[in-house]
Amino acid sequence: MSRTIGIDLGTTNSCVAVLDDKGTPRVLTVDGERTLPSVVSFAPGGAVEVGVAARRQAVTNAESTIFGAKRLIGRKVNTEDVTWFAGLAPFRIVAAPNGDAWLRIHGEPVSPQEVSAQILRRLRSIAEASLGETVTRAVITVPAYFDDAQRQATRDAGAIAGLDVLRILNEPTAAALAYGAHRGGGAQRVIAVFDLGGGTFDVSIMVVENNLFEVVATDGDNALGGDDWDRCVLEHLVAEFQRQHRVDLRANATAMARLREACEEAKKALSTEKQTQLRLPFLGADDRGGPINLDRTISRAEVEQLTSALVARLEAPCQRALQAAGLSAAQIHDVLLVGGMTRWPAVEAVVERFFGRRPSKGANPDEVVAMGAAQYAGILAGDSDEAALLDVTPRDIGIKVGDGRFSVLIPRNSMLPVRTRKQFATSSPDQKFVAIELYQGESNDVAKNRKLGQVVLGDLPPGPAGSVRVDLVLTIDVESILSVTARELRTGKEASVTIRPSGGLSQREITEIIARRRQASAQATGFELNLPAGAVTRVPTTELTADLSGDASSRGPFEGPEGPGRGGGAPR
Ligand code: AMP
């Protein structure tokens, strides 16, 4: 059986790893590049570049060179984060007919799933070249706060790339696995995962016990990452260049791209050196077209001073995450560093000061998530003898009650599969039907959560308010498929609905994209892509049963405007 790869599909960079024959995770590389920039460039004729080559295209082809697709995948176009990103991205972000955030590239609508699929396909081919075998199965990581739609959209991207995605794994869980946080001899450990990448900052508080990894709180800053450090240095040097030579480099896209790259390289060098040299010949030209070079020493102290405001933004999310977890910094057993930017000494110093302990640095921070994903892939495939981790629901699932409140029926972090049961009663006399709306999210206000669907039970028997009782059963299986059944207790009449996580693309659309790609690929190479086989994984069952008697009088979901036949009276 071919091996299952672990993929860290990052906002800025992605990485692929596999468990080797000795059970050790190994990053897979081609040409020595251990991470792949998550950038995809589309040429007008249909040619696609991925990674470093795509990033270079950004200078001349900014409108069709897509970065940050992870910020869009499975999201609606009108969300705050998408609006923010659309304001700064040089490419067009548009609304799909269902309201999802898509891209418009060379006049054609393209889903973020297709863009991510290009990155996944490249990672898959890196893995195949490195292993010398066909790869069809993967574990892909996502941030812990991704909801079901974002997770499903990521799965769909995998399917488009010809991968059977065995599991979507939380990034902090993958990092904790790679750090061996579960080998604590059964004792409960509280872990903070501090993840500062190129474009985003996430902090997660986790409880690890007996192979169960529970993310108890997450916070972060979606608009803070290593790119901001590079930008601070870049802006300083552009201003200096203008003062010294009266030349505005901002008018020259190629010079700006060269300088940005040099700033990032300098920053990386300065995480271990006290100073480094910036040397860029012919960066600008004087009035007569003569070359102006940039040649200067830059020190770590100087960069630290330029970026001190960025470092100051790291503490508040840590504070909020601890507060949400109801913990103090002193109660954290381990702090794990993830993301390339945690190599920067001032970042590490802030972490150490805030948590009052030295963070663990056993692994390469930009590879640790992919390594954890590979380890998990090994567990699923039975290559590793560690006990299987249990999959949990990422967000609260519940129903709309009263005047728009959210009543949680399956709390997040419930082990899959899960089943819950609750009884509700009508809120009005002779109520004809009830419409139970299902939501996912963490807000008490349902309007701020994501609607999953609804089940309508009609022809209720007549009776005074509170006399007609409905039994509601919610089940989520290991594939995250939610089944809901509402049954009126007196007549036994039932209505049910099955809600599959939707990433925004229908199965037909995915099949069409795959078929299109197969055709293009067959034309280009004479070979066909492998299609996913479809896998089912099983974990033990747990049951979560609500106290039926205590809730029998609850008017629950039947309050509110959707229940006609209440004689127009106000909900009681
Ligand atoms: P990631 O998204 O985890 O790949 O992190 C990418 C960010 O880490 C980029 O901003 C890189 O410039 C930054 N980075 C990578 N290596 C280093 C390093 N040695 N020192 C400082 N920053 C680094």
XYZ file of C-alpha atoms and ligand atoms in Angstrom:
595
model
C 0.000 0.000 0.000
C 1.383 3.439 -0.883
C 2.293 5.811 1.892
C 0.080 8.570 3.251
C 1.664 12.018 3.262
C 1.205 14.781 5.834
C 0.620 18.251 4.418
C 0.858 21.624 6.125
C -1.132 23.781 3.687
C -0.014 27.168 4.976
C -1.114 30.724 4.283
C 2.404 31.721 3.212
C 4.339 28.461 2.862
C 3.393 24.798 2.629
C 5.329 21.681 3.524
C 4.972 17.930 2.947
C 6.327 15.129 5.107
C 6.069 11.364 5.454
C 6.837 8.802 8.102
C 9.967 6.865 7.097
C 10.519 3.138 7.593
C 11.806 3.724 11.113
C 8.661 5.651 12.055
C 10.398 9.034 11.989
C 8.728 11.921 10.138
C 10.792 13.284 7.257
C 10.211 16.432 5.221
C 10.086 15.659 1.493
C 12.032 17.955 -0.777
C 12.903 18.545 -4.359
C 15.990 20.622 -5.177
C 16.643 21.162 -1.466
C 13.618 23.457 -0.932
C 11.961 22.244 2.247
C 8.959 24.542 2.074
C 6.922 25.689 -0.930
C 5.589 29.267 -1.116
C 1.772 29.009 -1.204
C 1.619 31.107 -4.368
C 0.015 30.173 -7.704
C 0.385 32.167 -10.887
C -1.960 31.734 -13.855
C -0.742 32.739 -17.333
C -3.384 33.825 -19.881
C -2.880 30.672 -21.997
C -3.635 28.380 -19.044
C -0.074 27.637 -17.881
C 0.243 27.548 -14.100
C 3.308 28.194 -11.930
C 3.441 27.223 -8.256
C 5.860 28.188 -5.477
C 9.024 30.242 -5.953
C 8.474 30.544 -9.724
C 4.967 31.882 -9.095
C 6.183 34.357 -6.499
C 8.621 35.779 -9.045
C 5.720 36.294 -11.446
C 4.089 38.611 -8.945
C 6.180 41.544 -10.218
C 4.850 41.389 -13.770
C 1.658 39.443 -13.253
C 0.253 40.672 -9.913
C -3.420 40.395 -10.928
C -3.190 36.689 -11.657
C -0.626 35.629 -9.052
C -2.626 34.381 -6.102
C -1.309 34.233 -2.539
C -3.250 33.729 0.698
C -5.927 31.445 -0.885
C -6.223 29.955 2.600
C -7.701 33.256 3.760
C -10.597 32.716 1.322
C -11.239 28.982 1.220
C -14.731 28.006 2.402
C -15.559 31.591 3.393
C -18.264 34.039 2.441
C -17.141 37.149 0.590
C -18.758 39.506 3.086
C -16.854 38.335 6.175
C -14.594 40.849 7.885
C -11.349 38.978 7.185
C -12.166 38.556 3.495
C -13.073 42.230 3.118
C -9.788 43.197 4.769
C -7.802 40.858 2.511
C -9.649 42.036 -0.631
C -8.578 45.587 0.252
C -4.882 44.766 0.035
C -4.680 41.908 -2.499
C -3.634 42.982 -6.015
C -5.947 40.348 -7.541
C -9.742 40.415 -7.741
C -11.837 38.709 -5.099
C -15.459 38.262 -6.178
C -18.659 36.685 -4.868
C -19.680 33.284 -6.222
C -23.458 32.817 -6.745
C -23.678 31.216 -3.272
C -21.869 34.170 -1.675
C -18.536 32.364 -1.319
C -15.293 34.288 -1.841
C -13.846 33.392 -5.242
C -11.231 34.927 -7.499
C -11.503 36.421 -10.941
C -8.430 35.481 -12.971
C -8.145 36.561 -16.618
C -11.878 37.261 -16.518
C -12.784 33.749 -15.327
C -14.176 32.878 -11.882
C -11.866 30.501 -9.998
C -12.583 29.006 -6.572
C -9.931 29.169 -3.821
C -10.291 25.364 -3.717
C -8.847 25.178 -7.237
C -5.962 27.471 -6.295
C -5.187 25.416 -3.188
C -5.479 22.258 -5.299
C -2.590 23.540 -7.433
C -0.427 23.825 -4.315
C -1.530 20.390 -3.104
C -0.853 18.886 -6.517
C 2.673 20.313 -6.476
C 3.272 18.948 -2.963
C 1.960 15.605 -4.104
C 4.343 15.545 -7.064
C 7.253 16.568 -4.783
C 6.332 13.609 -2.574
C 6.045 11.246 -5.540
C 9.400 12.357 -6.957
C 11.035 12.047 -3.557
C 9.516 8.668 -2.647
C 9.566 7.189 -6.143
C 6.013 5.934 -5.786
C 2.483 7.095 -6.504
C 0.873 9.036 -3.666
C -2.905 9.215 -3.374
C -3.606 9.712 0.311
C -2.956 12.599 2.664
C -3.642 14.148 6.025
C -3.966 17.933 5.675
C -3.755 20.412 8.528
C -5.939 23.486 9.071
C -6.138 26.098 11.853
C -8.092 24.953 14.899
C -10.648 27.725 14.373
C -11.591 26.579 10.812
C -15.287 25.701 10.748
C -16.781 22.736 8.897
C -17.177 24.658 5.636
C -13.502 25.675 5.615
C -12.477 22.113 6.495
C -14.684 20.619 3.790
C -13.432 23.149 1.233
C -9.871 22.060 2.102
C -10.894 18.418 1.619
C -12.408 19.364 -1.737
C -9.130 21.026 -2.747
C -7.434 17.728 -1.907
C -9.937 15.794 -4.045
C -9.325 18.158 -6.980
C -5.597 17.487 -6.552
C -6.265 13.750 -6.788
C -5.767 13.148 -3.082
C -7.927 11.084 -0.820
C -7.856 13.225 2.339
C -7.981 10.731 5.192
C -8.285 13.371 7.856
C -8.272 17.106 8.370
C -6.098 17.740 11.430
C -5.788 20.838 13.590
C -2.422 22.569 13.163
C -1.730 22.920 16.915
C -2.576 19.226 17.353
C -0.106 18.337 14.602
C 2.563 20.506 16.234
C 1.920 18.983 19.654
C 2.122 15.480 18.147
C 5.449 16.274 16.476
C 6.777 17.625 19.751
C 5.697 14.384 21.441
C 3.400 16.190 23.868
C 1.240 13.065 24.242
C 4.110 10.975 25.560
C 3.694 12.388 29.024
C 3.004 9.022 30.636
C -0.747 9.565 30.898
C -0.477 12.749 32.939
C -2.544 15.692 31.771
C -0.465 18.456 30.198
C -1.534 21.963 29.312
C 0.247 23.286 26.252
C 0.409 26.636 24.504
C 1.151 26.494 20.783
C 2.538 29.833 19.616
C 2.387 29.960 15.808
C 3.790 33.000 13.990
C 4.078 32.421 10.247
C 4.542 34.701 7.272
C 1.076 36.204 7.326
C -0.811 35.084 10.414
C -0.402 34.669 14.138
C -2.304 31.971 16.078
C -2.032 30.972 19.680
C -3.792 27.843 20.941
C -4.147 26.462 24.421
C -4.413 22.676 24.430
C -4.988 19.990 26.983
C -3.275 16.710 26.124
C -4.123 13.544 27.976
C -3.979 9.911 26.916
C -3.730 10.662 23.195
C -6.639 13.055 23.304
C -5.678 16.508 22.084
C -8.194 19.120 23.013
C -7.894 22.681 21.768
C -9.531 24.597 24.605
C -8.950 28.133 23.319
C -7.566 29.860 20.275
C -6.827 33.483 19.540
C -4.528 35.366 17.232
C -4.112 38.135 14.737
C -4.869 37.333 11.108
C -3.086 40.473 9.988
C 0.255 39.872 11.686
C 3.143 37.804 10.364
C 6.733 37.775 9.189
C 5.771 39.740 6.051
C 5.105 42.728 8.328
C 8.672 42.574 9.658
C 9.948 42.577 6.062
C 7.649 45.484 5.173
C 8.895 47.615 8.089
C 12.509 47.184 6.984
C 11.558 47.742 3.350
C 9.737 51.005 4.073
C 12.665 52.266 6.111
C 15.137 51.510 3.325
C 12.900 53.020 0.621
C 12.635 56.254 2.623
C 16.401 56.275 3.220
C 17.068 55.682 -0.490
C 14.811 58.587 -1.368
C 16.556 60.892 1.125
C 20.016 59.924 -0.106
C 19.408 59.712 -3.860
C 16.096 61.512 -4.483
C 14.790 58.384 -6.212
C 11.424 56.861 -5.255
C 11.806 53.104 -5.562
C 8.035 52.624 -5.136
C 7.608 53.520 -8.801
C 9.755 50.555 -9.811
C 8.028 47.219 -9.147
C 11.092 45.129 -9.972
C 13.325 47.130 -7.618
C 10.694 46.818 -4.869
C 10.477 43.045 -5.360
C 14.277 42.723 -5.200
C 14.443 44.875 -2.098
C 11.605 42.994 -0.383
C 13.367 39.680 -1.006
C 16.657 41.136 0.320
C 14.901 42.446 3.444
C 13.496 38.988 4.203
C 16.881 37.353 3.656
C 18.519 39.946 5.930
C 15.896 39.326 8.625
C 16.537 35.591 8.468
C 20.297 36.117 8.674
C 19.843 38.485 11.618
C 18.019 35.889 13.667
C 21.424 34.274 14.205
C 23.897 37.085 13.300
C 24.267 40.482 14.944
C 24.636 42.185 11.574
C 24.543 41.456 7.873
C 25.188 43.129 4.532
C 22.500 44.310 2.102
C 23.966 44.430 -1.387
C 21.758 45.280 -4.342
C 23.600 46.557 -7.410
C 21.678 48.744 -9.891
C 18.691 49.104 -7.605
C 17.831 52.530 -8.999
C 18.989 54.939 -11.682
C 20.000 58.611 -11.433
C 18.791 61.444 -13.681
C 21.140 60.420 -16.439
C 20.258 56.730 -16.197
C 23.407 55.885 -14.249
C 23.141 53.003 -11.761
C 22.612 53.553 -8.023
C 23.548 50.642 -5.804
C 22.318 49.833 -2.364
C 25.169 48.612 -0.184
C 24.826 48.918 3.545
C 25.221 47.042 6.781
C 22.088 46.355 8.770
C 22.077 45.198 12.372
C 19.648 43.105 14.387
C 19.292 45.998 16.842
C 18.179 48.275 13.999
C 15.543 45.796 12.773
C 14.381 45.234 16.339
C 13.856 48.941 16.739
C 11.976 49.229 13.436
C 9.661 46.337 14.345
C 9.109 46.861 18.073
C 5.452 47.798 17.498
C 4.875 44.404 15.836
C 6.413 42.511 18.749
C 4.149 44.469 21.103
C 1.091 43.039 19.301
C 1.945 39.457 20.254
C 0.959 39.610 23.905
C -2.739 40.549 23.771
C -3.844 37.422 21.827
C -1.901 35.238 24.316
C -3.656 37.010 27.160
C -7.076 36.512 25.561
C -6.423 32.828 24.831
C -5.421 32.188 28.442
C -8.444 34.067 29.681
C -10.769 32.065 27.409
C -9.201 28.854 28.720
C -9.608 30.101 32.303
C -5.915 29.598 32.966
C -2.927 31.643 34.048
C 0.461 31.571 32.329
C 1.866 29.670 35.308
C -0.507 26.755 34.612
C 0.987 26.105 31.178
C 3.357 23.117 31.193
C 4.930 23.594 27.752
C 5.088 26.308 25.133
C 5.693 25.092 21.580
C 7.019 27.343 18.847
C 5.561 26.998 15.347
C 6.093 29.136 12.226
C 9.325 30.418 10.709
C 9.020 33.814 12.361
C 9.430 32.310 15.848
C 13.119 32.032 14.965
C 13.369 35.781 15.459
C 15.022 36.315 18.880
C 12.727 39.181 19.971
C 9.686 36.967 19.304
C 11.104 34.137 21.339
C 11.959 36.592 24.129
C 8.365 37.824 24.271
C 7.082 34.254 24.499
C 9.519 33.461 27.291
C 8.622 36.608 29.216
C 4.879 36.144 28.810
C 4.699 32.452 29.753
C 7.544 32.636 32.254
C 9.306 29.643 30.723
C 11.624 28.799 27.868
C 9.658 27.589 24.852
C 10.428 24.140 23.416
C 12.550 24.356 20.300
C 13.197 20.739 19.480
C 11.850 20.901 15.947
C 12.132 23.198 12.923
C 9.233 25.581 13.523
C 8.345 25.839 9.835
C 8.261 22.054 9.397
C 6.790 20.857 12.667
C 3.140 20.966 11.523
C 3.853 18.856 8.414
C 5.878 16.435 10.562
C 2.952 16.070 12.961
C 0.595 15.516 10.015
C 2.924 12.776 8.722
C 2.986 11.197 12.158
C -0.786 11.229 12.260
C -0.918 9.752 8.743
C 1.290 6.947 10.053
C -1.074 6.363 12.957
C -4.071 6.154 10.598
C -2.247 3.796 8.257
C -1.163 1.593 11.130
C 2.529 2.284 10.397
C 2.950 3.812 13.803
C 2.132 1.944 16.980
C 0.860 5.013 18.799
C -2.805 4.914 19.739
C -5.147 6.684 17.353
C -6.092 10.206 18.220
C -9.732 10.898 18.483
C -11.406 13.306 16.155
C -13.530 16.041 17.684
C -16.046 18.625 16.506
C -14.274 21.930 15.826
C -17.143 24.272 16.721
C -20.322 24.286 18.833
C -23.409 22.958 17.055
C -26.865 23.983 18.158
C -30.187 25.483 17.246
C -31.871 28.854 17.157
C -34.110 29.458 20.150
C -36.277 32.336 21.293
C -35.525 35.620 19.647
C -32.301 34.605 17.917
C -30.323 33.040 20.723
C -28.064 30.049 20.140
C -28.659 26.926 22.196
C -25.654 24.596 22.020
C -26.579 20.916 21.663
C -23.174 19.475 20.749
C -20.321 21.455 22.281
C -17.089 21.788 20.342
C -14.416 19.221 21.101
C -17.052 16.482 21.380
C -15.533 13.218 20.245
C -16.800 11.830 16.933
C -19.109 10.067 16.389
C -21.438 11.836 18.774
C -25.158 11.695 19.425
C -27.266 14.020 21.511
C -30.929 14.098 22.328
C -33.163 16.765 23.753
C -36.889 17.374 24.099
C -38.641 20.609 23.361
C -42.218 21.760 23.657
C -44.369 24.081 21.545
C -44.543 27.683 22.645
C -48.018 28.584 21.323
C -51.472 27.021 21.463
C -52.367 24.898 18.405
C -48.988 25.436 16.847
C -49.106 23.892 13.356
C -45.403 23.222 12.732
C -41.935 23.858 13.996
C -38.848 24.857 12.003
C -35.637 23.921 13.757
C -32.674 25.883 12.436
C -29.218 24.392 12.960
C -26.133 26.545 13.395
C -22.414 26.162 13.999
C -20.286 28.696 15.839
C -19.470 30.147 19.218
C -21.645 33.248 19.445
C -24.738 33.424 21.645
C -26.302 35.349 18.795
C -27.173 32.856 16.018
C -26.885 35.565 13.373
C -23.134 35.577 13.994
C -22.865 31.809 13.494
C -23.024 29.782 10.302
C -26.399 28.282 9.376
C -26.102 24.597 8.526
C -29.692 23.858 7.561
C -33.111 23.247 9.038
C -35.652 20.548 9.714
C -39.382 21.301 9.554
C -41.933 19.130 11.345
C -45.530 19.901 10.340
C -49.069 18.676 11.120
C -48.542 18.921 14.857
C -51.548 17.789 16.895
C -53.576 20.608 18.477
C -53.097 21.470 22.123
C -52.192 24.229 24.511
C -48.723 25.739 24.501
C -46.189 23.380 26.032
C -48.391 20.287 25.569
C -46.934 19.110 22.266
C -43.483 17.694 22.774
C -40.844 17.056 20.158
C -37.845 14.816 20.582
C -34.777 16.104 18.757
C -31.844 13.785 18.011
C -28.585 15.050 16.514
C -25.877 12.665 15.329
C -22.509 13.479 13.788
C -20.589 10.566 12.304
C -16.823 10.282 11.834
C -17.122 11.916 8.423
C -18.671 14.978 10.124
C -22.056 14.263 8.566
C -24.800 15.667 10.769
C -28.169 13.873 10.898
C -31.091 15.488 12.658
C -34.412 13.857 13.458
C -37.378 15.609 15.061
C -40.195 13.358 16.334
C -43.505 14.432 17.811
C -43.993 12.179 20.821
C -47.765 11.712 20.782
C -48.238 10.839 17.088
C -44.732 9.548 16.377
C -44.581 11.746 13.289
C -40.992 12.421 12.191
C -38.996 14.735 9.990
C -35.298 14.450 9.394
C -32.467 16.028 7.504
C -28.900 15.003 6.725
C -26.373 17.783 6.483
C -23.045 17.089 4.865
C -20.336 19.649 5.485
C -20.252 21.852 2.419
C -17.124 23.589 1.314
C -19.109 25.613 -1.203
C -18.486 23.376 -4.220
C -21.035 20.707 -5.067
C -19.915 17.148 -5.764
C -20.775 17.758 -9.405
C -18.568 20.840 -9.562
C -15.669 18.941 -7.996
C -16.107 16.080 -10.455
C -16.201 18.550 -13.324
C -13.017 20.285 -12.176
C -11.285 16.916 -11.820
C -12.471 15.861 -15.283
C -11.243 19.153 -16.746
C -7.866 18.721 -15.090
C -7.618 15.108 -16.234
C -8.293 16.184 -19.764
C -5.756 19.034 -19.615
C -3.228 16.735 -17.976
C -3.785 13.935 -20.493
C -3.334 16.408 -23.325
C -0.186 17.834 -21.798
C 1.507 14.655 -20.614
C -0.290 11.705 -22.108
C -1.024 10.433 -18.549
C -4.110 10.557 -16.417
C -4.197 11.741 -12.832
C -5.026 9.289 -10.101
C -8.444 9.822 -8.661
C -9.156 9.563 -4.926
C -10.327 6.177 -3.713
C -12.500 7.390 -0.825
C -11.591 6.133 2.630
C -13.549 5.603 5.753
C -11.902 5.824 9.155
C -13.508 4.748 12.380
C -13.044 5.791 15.978
C -14.829 4.585 19.102
C -18.346 5.805 19.775
C -19.199 8.104 22.617
C -22.650 9.237 23.488
C -23.668 12.552 24.861
C -27.226 12.465 26.092
C -29.054 15.491 27.363
C -31.186 15.341 30.469
C -34.578 14.755 28.886
C -36.841 15.443 31.815
C -35.202 18.762 32.634
C -35.791 20.091 29.157
C -39.281 18.845 28.504
C -40.803 22.189 29.337
C -38.335 24.183 27.305
C -40.000 26.154 24.571
C -36.671 26.079 22.844
C -36.691 26.266 19.109
C -40.348 26.949 18.745
C -40.148 30.447 20.050
C -39.660 33.105 17.448
C -41.289 34.172 14.232
C -41.135 30.894 12.281
C -43.969 29.035 13.968
C -47.308 30.067 12.371
C -50.573 28.955 13.896
C -49.774 30.682 17.130
C -52.619 33.084 16.613
C -50.180 35.892 15.942
C -49.477 36.187 19.642
C -46.085 37.182 20.923
C -43.806 34.314 21.903
C -44.365 33.464 25.505
P 5.971 29.999 7.773
O 4.676 30.612 7.330
O 5.913 29.215 8.997
O 6.709 29.312 6.664
O 6.890 31.267 8.166
C 7.333 32.135 7.205
C 7.881 33.356 7.871
O 8.973 32.989 8.706
C 8.429 34.320 6.839
O 8.090 35.643 7.211
C 9.913 34.100 6.945
O 10.643 35.257 6.588
C 10.070 33.815 8.416
N 11.316 33.108 8.694
C 11.738 31.938 8.167
N 12.958 31.630 8.638
C 13.312 32.639 9.465
C 14.458 32.925 10.258
N 15.507 32.114 10.271
N 14.460 34.057 10.985
C 13.411 34.900 10.970
N 12.309 34.681 10.257
C 12.251 33.577 9.506
